[in-house]
mmCIF file of C-alpha atoms and ligand atoms in Angstrom:
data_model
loop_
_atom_site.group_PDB
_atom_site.id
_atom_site.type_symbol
_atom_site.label_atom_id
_atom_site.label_comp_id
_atom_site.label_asym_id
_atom_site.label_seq_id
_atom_site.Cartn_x
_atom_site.Cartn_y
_atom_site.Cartn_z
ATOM 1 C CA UNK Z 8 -95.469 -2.034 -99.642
ATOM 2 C CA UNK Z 9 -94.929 -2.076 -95.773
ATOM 3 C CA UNK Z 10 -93.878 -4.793 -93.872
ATOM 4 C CA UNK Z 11 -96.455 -5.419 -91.316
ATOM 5 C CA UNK Z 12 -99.191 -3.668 -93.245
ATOM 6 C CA UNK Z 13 -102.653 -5.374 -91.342
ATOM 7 C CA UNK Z 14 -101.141 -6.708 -88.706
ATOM 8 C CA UNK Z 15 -101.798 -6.480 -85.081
ATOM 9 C CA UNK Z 16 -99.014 -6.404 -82.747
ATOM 10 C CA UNK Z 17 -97.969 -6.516 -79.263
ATOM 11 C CA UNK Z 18 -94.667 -5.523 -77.493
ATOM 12 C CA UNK Z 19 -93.893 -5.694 -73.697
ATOM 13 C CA UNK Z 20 -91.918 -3.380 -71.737
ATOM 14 C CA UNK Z 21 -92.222 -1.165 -74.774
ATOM 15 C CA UNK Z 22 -92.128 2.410 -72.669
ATOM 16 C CA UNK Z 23 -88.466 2.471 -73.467
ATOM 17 C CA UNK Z 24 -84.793 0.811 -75.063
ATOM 18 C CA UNK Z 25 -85.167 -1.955 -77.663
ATOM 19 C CA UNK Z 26 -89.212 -2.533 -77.064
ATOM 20 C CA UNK Z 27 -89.882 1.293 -77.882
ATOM 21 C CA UNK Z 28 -87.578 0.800 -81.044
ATOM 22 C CA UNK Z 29 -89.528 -2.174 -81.661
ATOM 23 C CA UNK Z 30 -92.754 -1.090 -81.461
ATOM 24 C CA UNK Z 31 -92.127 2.339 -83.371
ATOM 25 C CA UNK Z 32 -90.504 0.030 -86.337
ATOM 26 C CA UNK Z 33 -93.762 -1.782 -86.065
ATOM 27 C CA UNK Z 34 -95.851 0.820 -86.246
ATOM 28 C CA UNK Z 35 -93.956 2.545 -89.003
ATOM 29 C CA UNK Z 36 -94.432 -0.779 -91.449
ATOM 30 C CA UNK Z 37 -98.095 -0.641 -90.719
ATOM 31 C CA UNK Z 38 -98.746 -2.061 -87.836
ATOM 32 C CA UNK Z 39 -101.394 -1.618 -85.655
ATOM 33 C CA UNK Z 40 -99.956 -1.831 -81.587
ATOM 34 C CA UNK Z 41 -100.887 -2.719 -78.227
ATOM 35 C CA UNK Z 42 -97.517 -0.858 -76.074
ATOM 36 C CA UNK Z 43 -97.167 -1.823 -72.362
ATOM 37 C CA UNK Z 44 -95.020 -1.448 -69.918
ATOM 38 C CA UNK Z 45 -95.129 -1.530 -66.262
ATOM 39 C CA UNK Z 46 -94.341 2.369 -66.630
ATOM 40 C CA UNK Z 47 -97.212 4.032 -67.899
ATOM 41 C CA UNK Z 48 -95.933 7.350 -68.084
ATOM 42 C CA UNK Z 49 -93.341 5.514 -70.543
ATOM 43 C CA UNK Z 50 -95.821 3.815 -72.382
ATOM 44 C CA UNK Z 51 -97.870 6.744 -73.001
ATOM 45 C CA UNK Z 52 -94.792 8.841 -74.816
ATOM 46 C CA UNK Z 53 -94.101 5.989 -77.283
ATOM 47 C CA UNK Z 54 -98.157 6.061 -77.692
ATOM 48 C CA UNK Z 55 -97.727 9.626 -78.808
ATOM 49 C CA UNK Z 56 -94.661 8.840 -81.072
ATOM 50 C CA UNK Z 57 -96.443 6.230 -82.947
ATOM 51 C CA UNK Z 58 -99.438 8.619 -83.436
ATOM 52 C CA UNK Z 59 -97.655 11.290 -84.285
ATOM 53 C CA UNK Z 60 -95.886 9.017 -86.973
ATOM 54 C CA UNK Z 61 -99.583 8.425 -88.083
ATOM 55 C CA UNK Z 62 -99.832 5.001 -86.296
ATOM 56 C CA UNK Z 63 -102.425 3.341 -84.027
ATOM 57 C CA UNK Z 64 -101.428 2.628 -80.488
ATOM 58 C CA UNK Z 65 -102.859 2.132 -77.467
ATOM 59 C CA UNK Z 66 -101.483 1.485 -74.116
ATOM 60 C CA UNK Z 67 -101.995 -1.102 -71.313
ATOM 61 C CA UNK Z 68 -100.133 -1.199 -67.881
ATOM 62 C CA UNK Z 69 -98.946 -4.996 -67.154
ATOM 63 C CA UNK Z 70 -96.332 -6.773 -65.405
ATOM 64 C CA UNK Z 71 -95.021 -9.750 -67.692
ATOM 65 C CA UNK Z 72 -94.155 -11.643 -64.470
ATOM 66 C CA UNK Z 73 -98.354 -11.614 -63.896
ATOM 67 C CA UNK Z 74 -100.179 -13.836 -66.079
ATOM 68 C CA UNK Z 75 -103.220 -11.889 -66.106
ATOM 69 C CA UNK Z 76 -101.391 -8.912 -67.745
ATOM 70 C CA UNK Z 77 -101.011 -11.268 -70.310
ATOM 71 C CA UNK Z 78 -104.417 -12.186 -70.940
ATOM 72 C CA UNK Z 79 -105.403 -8.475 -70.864
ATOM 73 C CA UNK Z 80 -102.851 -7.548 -73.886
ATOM 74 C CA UNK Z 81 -104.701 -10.397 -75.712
ATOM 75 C CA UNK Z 82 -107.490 -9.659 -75.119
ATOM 76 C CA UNK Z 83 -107.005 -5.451 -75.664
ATOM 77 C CA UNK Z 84 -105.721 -6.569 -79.262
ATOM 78 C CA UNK Z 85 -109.284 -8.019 -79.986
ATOM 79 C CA UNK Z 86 -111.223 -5.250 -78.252
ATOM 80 C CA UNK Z 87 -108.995 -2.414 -80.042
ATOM 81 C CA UNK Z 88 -108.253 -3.970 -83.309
ATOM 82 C CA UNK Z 89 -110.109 -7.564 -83.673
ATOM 83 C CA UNK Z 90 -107.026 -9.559 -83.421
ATOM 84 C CA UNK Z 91 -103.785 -10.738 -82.691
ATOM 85 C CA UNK Z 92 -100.909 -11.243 -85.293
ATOM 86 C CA UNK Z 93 -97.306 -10.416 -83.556
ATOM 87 C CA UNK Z 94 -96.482 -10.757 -80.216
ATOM 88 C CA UNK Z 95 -92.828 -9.449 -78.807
ATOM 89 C CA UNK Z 96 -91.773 -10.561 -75.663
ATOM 90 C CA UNK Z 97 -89.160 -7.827 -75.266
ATOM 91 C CA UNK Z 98 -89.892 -6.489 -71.237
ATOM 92 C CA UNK Z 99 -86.833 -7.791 -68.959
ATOM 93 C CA UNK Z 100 -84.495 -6.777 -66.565
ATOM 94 C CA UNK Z 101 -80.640 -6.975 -65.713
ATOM 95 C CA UNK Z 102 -80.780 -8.194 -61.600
ATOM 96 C CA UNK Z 103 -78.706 -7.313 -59.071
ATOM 97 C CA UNK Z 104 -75.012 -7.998 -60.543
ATOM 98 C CA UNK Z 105 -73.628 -10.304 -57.765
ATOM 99 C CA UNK Z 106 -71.741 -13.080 -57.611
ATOM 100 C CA UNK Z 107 -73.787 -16.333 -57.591
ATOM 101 C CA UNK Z 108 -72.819 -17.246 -53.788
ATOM 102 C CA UNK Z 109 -74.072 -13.060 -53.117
ATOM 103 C CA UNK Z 110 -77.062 -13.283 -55.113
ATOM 104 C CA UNK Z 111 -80.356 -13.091 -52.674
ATOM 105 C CA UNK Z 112 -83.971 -15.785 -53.176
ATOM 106 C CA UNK Z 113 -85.377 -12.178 -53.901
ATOM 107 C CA UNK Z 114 -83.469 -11.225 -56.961
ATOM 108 C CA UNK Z 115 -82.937 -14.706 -58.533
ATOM 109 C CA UNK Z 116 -86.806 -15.038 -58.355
ATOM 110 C CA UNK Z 117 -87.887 -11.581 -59.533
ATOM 111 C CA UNK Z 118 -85.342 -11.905 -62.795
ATOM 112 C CA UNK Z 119 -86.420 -15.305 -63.502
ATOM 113 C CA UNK Z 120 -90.343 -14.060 -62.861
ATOM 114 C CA UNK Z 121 -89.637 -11.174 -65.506
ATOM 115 C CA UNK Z 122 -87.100 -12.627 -67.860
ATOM 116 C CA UNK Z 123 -87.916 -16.012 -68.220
ATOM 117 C CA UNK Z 124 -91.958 -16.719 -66.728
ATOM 118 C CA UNK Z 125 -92.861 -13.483 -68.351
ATOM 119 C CA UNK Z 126 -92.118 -14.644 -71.649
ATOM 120 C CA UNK Z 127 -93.861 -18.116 -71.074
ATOM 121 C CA UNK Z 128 -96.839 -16.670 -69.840
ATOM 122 C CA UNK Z 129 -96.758 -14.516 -72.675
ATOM 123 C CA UNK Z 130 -96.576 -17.230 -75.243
ATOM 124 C CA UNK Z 131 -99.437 -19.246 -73.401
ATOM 125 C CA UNK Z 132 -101.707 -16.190 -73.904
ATOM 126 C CA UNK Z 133 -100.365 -14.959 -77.532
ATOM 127 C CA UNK Z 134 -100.030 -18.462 -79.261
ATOM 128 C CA UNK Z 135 -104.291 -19.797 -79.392
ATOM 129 C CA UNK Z 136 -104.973 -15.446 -79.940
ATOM 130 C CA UNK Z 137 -102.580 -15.771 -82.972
ATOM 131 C CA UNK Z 138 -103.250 -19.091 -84.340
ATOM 132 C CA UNK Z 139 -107.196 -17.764 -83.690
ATOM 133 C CA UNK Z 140 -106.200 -15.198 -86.491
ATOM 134 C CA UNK Z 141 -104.554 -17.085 -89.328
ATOM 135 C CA UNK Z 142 -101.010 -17.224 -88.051
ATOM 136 C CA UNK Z 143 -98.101 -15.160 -87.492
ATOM 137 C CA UNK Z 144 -94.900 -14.928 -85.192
ATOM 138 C CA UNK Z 145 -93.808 -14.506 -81.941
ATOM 139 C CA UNK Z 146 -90.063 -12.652 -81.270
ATOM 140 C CA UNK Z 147 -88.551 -13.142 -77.379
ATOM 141 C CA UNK Z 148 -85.915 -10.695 -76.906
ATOM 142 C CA UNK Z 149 -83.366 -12.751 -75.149
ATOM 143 C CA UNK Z 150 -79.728 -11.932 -75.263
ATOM 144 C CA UNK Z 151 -76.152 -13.016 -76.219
ATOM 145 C CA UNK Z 152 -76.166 -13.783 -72.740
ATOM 146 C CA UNK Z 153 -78.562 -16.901 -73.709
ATOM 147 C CA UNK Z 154 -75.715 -18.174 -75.189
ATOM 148 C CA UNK Z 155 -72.456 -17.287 -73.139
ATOM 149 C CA UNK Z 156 -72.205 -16.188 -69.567
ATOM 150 C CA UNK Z 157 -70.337 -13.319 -68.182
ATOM 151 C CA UNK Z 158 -69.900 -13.347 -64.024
ATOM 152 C CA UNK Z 159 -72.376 -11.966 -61.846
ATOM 153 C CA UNK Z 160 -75.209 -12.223 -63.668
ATOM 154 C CA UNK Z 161 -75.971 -15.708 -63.024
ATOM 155 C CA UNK Z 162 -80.108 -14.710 -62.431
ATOM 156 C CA UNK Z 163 -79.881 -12.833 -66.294
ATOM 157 C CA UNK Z 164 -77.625 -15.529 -67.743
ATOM 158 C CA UNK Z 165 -79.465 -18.216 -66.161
ATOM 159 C CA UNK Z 166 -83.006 -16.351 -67.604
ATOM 160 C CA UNK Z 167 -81.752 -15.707 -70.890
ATOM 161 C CA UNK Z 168 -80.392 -19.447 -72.031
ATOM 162 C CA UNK Z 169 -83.771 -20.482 -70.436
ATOM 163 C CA UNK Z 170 -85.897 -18.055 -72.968
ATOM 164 C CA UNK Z 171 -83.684 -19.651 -75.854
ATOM 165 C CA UNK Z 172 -84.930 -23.144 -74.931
ATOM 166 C CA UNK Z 173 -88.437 -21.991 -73.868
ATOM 167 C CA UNK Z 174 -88.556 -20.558 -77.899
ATOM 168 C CA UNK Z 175 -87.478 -23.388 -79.307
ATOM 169 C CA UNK Z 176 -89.826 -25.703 -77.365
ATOM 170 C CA UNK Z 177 -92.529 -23.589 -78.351
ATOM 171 C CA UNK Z 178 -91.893 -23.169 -82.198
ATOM 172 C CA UNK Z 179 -92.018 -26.656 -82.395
ATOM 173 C CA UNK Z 180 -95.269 -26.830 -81.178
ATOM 174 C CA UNK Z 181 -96.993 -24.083 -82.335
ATOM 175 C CA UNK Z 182 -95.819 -24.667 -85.808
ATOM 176 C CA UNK Z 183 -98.372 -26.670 -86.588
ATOM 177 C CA UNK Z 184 -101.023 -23.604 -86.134
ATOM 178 C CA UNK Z 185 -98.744 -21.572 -88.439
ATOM 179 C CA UNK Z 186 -97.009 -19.641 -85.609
ATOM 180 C CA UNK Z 187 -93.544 -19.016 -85.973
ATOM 181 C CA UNK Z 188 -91.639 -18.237 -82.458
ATOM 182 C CA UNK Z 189 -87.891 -17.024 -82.610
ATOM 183 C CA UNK Z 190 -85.758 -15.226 -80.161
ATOM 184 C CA UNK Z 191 -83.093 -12.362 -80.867
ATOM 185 C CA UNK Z 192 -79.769 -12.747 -78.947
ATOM 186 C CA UNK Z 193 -78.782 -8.305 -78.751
ATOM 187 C CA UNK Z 194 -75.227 -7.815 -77.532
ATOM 188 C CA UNK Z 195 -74.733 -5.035 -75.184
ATOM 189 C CA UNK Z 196 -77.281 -1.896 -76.791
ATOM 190 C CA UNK Z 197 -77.279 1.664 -75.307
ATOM 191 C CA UNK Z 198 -80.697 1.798 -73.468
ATOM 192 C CA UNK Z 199 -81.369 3.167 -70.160
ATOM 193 C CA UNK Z 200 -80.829 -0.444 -68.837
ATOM 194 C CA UNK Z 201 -77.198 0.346 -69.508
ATOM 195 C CA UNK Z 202 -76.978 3.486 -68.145
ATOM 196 C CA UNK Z 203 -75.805 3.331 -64.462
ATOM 197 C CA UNK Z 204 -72.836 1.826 -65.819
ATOM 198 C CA UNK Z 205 -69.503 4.339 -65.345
ATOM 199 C CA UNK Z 206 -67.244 5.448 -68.644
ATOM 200 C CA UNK Z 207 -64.543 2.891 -68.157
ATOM 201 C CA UNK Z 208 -66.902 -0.302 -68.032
ATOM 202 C CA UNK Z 209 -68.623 1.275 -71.131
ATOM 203 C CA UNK Z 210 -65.700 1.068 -72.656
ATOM 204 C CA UNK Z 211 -64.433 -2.005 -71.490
ATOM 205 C CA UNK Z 212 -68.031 -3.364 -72.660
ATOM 206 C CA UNK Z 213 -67.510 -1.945 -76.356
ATOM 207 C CA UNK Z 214 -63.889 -3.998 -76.556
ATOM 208 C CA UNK Z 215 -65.743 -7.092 -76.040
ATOM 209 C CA UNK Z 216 -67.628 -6.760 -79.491
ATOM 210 C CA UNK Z 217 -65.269 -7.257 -82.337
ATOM 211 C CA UNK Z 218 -66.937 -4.117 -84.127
ATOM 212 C CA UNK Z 219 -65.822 -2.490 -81.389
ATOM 213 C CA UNK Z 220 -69.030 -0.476 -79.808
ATOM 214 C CA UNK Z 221 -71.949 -0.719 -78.392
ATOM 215 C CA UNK Z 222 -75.211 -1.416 -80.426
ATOM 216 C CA UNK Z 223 -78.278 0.415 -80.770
ATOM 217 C CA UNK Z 224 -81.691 -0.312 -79.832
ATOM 218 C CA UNK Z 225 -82.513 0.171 -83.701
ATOM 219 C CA UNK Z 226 -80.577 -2.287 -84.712
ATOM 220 C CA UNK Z 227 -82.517 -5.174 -82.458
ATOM 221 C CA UNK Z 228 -85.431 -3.864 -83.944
ATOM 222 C CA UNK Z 229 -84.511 -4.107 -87.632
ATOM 223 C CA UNK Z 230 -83.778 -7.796 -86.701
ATOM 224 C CA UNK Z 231 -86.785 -8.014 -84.571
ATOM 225 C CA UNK Z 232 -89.374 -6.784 -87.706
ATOM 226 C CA UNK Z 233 -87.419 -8.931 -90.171
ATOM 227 C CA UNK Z 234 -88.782 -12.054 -87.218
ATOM 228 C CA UNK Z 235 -92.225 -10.727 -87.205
ATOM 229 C CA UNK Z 236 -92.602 -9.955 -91.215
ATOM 230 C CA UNK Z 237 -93.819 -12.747 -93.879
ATOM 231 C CA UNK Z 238 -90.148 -12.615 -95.022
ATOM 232 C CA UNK Z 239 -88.839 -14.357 -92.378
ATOM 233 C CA UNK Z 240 -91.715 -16.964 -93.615
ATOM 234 C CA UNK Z 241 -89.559 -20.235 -93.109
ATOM 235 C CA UNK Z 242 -87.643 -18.904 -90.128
ATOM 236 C CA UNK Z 243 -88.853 -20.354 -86.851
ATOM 237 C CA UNK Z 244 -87.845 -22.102 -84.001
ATOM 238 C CA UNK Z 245 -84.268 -19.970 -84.470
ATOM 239 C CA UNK Z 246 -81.881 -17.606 -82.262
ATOM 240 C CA UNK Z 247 -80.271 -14.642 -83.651
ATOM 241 C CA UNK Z 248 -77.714 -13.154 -82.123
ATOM 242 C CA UNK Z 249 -77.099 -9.399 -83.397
ATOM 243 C CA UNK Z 250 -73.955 -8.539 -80.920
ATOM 244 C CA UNK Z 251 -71.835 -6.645 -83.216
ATOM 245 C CA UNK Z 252 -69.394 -10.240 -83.332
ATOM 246 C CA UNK Z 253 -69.170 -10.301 -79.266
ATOM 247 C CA UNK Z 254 -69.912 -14.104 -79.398
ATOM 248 C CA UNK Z 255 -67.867 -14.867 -82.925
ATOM 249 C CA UNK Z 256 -64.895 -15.058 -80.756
HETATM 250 P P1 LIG H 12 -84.872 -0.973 -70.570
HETATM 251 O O1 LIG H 12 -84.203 0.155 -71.257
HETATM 252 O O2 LIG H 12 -84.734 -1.125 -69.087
HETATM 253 O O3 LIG H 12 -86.424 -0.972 -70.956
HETATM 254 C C1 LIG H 12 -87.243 -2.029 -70.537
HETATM 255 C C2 LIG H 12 -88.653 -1.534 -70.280
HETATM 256 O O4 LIG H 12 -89.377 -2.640 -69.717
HETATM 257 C C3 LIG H 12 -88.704 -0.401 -69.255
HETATM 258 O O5 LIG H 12 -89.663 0.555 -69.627
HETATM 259 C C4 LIG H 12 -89.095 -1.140 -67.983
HETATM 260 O O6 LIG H 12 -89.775 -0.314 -67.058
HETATM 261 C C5 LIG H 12 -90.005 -2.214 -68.528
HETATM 262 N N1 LIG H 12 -90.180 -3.310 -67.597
HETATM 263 C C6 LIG H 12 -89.331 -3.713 -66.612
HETATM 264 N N2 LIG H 12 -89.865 -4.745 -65.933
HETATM 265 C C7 LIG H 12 -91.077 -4.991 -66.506
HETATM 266 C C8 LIG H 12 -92.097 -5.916 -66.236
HETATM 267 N N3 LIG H 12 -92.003 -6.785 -65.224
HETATM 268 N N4 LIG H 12 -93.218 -5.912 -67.025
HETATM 269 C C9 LIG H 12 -93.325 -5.023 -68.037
HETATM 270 N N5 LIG H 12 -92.395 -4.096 -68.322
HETATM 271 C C10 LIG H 12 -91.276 -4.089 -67.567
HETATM 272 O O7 LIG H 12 -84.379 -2.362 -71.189
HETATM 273 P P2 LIG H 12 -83.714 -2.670 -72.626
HETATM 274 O O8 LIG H 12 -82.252 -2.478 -72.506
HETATM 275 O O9 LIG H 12 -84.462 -1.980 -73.709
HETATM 276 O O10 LIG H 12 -83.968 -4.240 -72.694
HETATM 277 C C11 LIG H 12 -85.090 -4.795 -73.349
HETATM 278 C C12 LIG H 12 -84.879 -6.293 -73.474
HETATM 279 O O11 LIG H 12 -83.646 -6.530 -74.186
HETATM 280 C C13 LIG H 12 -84.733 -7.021 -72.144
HETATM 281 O O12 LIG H 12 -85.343 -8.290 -72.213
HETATM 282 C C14 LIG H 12 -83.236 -7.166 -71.982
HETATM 283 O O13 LIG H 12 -82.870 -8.245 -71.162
HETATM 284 C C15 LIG H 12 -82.828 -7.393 -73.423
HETATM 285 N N6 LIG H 12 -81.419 -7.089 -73.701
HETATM 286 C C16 LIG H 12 -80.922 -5.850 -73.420
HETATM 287 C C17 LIG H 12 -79.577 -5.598 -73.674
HETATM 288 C C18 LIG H 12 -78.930 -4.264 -73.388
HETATM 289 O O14 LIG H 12 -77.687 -4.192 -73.424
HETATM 290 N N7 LIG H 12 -79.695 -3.194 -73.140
HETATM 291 C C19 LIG H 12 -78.776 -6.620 -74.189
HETATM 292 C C20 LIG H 12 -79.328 -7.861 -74.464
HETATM 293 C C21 LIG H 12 -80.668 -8.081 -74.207
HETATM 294 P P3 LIG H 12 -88.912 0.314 -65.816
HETATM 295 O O15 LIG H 12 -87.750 1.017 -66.424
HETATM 296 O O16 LIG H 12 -89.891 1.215 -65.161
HETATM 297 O O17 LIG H 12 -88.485 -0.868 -64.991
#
């Protein structure tokens, strides 16, 4: 028996990384999917993967910082496949990496807008769509970095300790229309957000986790459909860090 079998599902900023993991494990354990991104060439090559994995898919181009993407996705899950079960808030991005004191109005507001608004615009969309349906779960891709800081990255850091709070605010109410809302904290994962960085910070990055690499945008989505499956049925309202022991320390 599959995992998600009859169950509709969205993922944001799903064209590549962790959300195209996400969505593909979705897919594979049954799931029907609604994929955007604000990349639609992106979008459209994890379309293809799905179907050629024998999935359904279709794609719609949205920002997550515009609420009316949101109601689209919604509202493409009903048109498409007459409802809405699973909803992951995955699309976000890394900022400028400046100090606090350097960092610009432009690029604290654009990675709060994506990071942080995005995913409660999301949930104000997905919650009433999925309660509408029975129930199900919402999973917010936050970080480890909603739980420690590193410097620089005061707009991500800053974003990501906001989603944590915004998810737990939100389980609690929505748990009364059996939807359960959790976050996943990923250490650092080897996705093409990661790869401007040079050889020795990759490295230095990898010492940081006590298992001693980098993680995979697999493994965030093997925690991310354990979130959205029944058996995670009394899990809400939690955080789960999967950073290969970065914040154990
Ligand atoms: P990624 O490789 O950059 O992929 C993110 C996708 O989202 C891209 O296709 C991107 O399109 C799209 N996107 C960007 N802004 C968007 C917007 N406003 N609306 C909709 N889609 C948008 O990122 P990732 O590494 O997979 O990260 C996914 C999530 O995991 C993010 O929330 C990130 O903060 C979190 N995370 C990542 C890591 C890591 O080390 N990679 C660690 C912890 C948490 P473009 O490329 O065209 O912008």
């Amino acid at each position: 028996m599959m995992m998600l079998t009859g169950k509709v599902a969205l993922v944001t900023g799903a064209g590549a990384g962790i959300g195209r993991a996400i969505a593909e494990s979705y897919a594979r354990e049954g799931a029907r999917l609604v994929i955007s991104d604000v990349n639609a060439a992106l979008g459209a090559e994890t379309v293809a993967t799905i179907e050629a994995l024998g999935g359904q898919a279709v794609f719609v181009k949205a920002d997550v910082a515009e609420a009316a993407g949101h109601v689209a996705l919604v509202a493409a899950a009903h048109q498409h496949f007459g409802a809405l079960h699973i909803a992951c808030n995955n699309a976000g991005i890394a900022g400028g990496g400046r100090a606090l004191t350097e960092t610009t109005d432009e690029d604290w507001g654009r990675v709060i807008a994506v990071n942080l608004t995005g995913v409660f615009l999301g949930m104000r969309a997905q919650i009433p769509a999925i309660a509408a349906a029975g129930g199900g779960a919402i999973v917010n891709i936050a970080s480890v970095l909603g739980s420690v800081a590193i410097p620089n990255s005061a707009p991500y850091v800053a974003s990501k300790h906001g989603c944590v709070g915004l998810t737990r605010a939100a389980a609690l109410e929505a748990a009364g229309q059996k939807v359960r809302v959790n976050a996943v904290g990923p250490g650092f994962i080897a996705t093409p957000m990661a790869a401007k960085l040079d050889q020795a910070s990759i490295d230095a990055i990898a010492a940081k986790h006590a298992l001693g690499r980098w993680g995979t945008a697999q493994e965030i989505a093997e925690v991310a459909l354990w979130l959205a499956s029944d058996k995670a049925s009394f899990v809400t309202g939690a955080y789960y860090t999967a950073d290969g022991g970065y914040s154990a320390q």
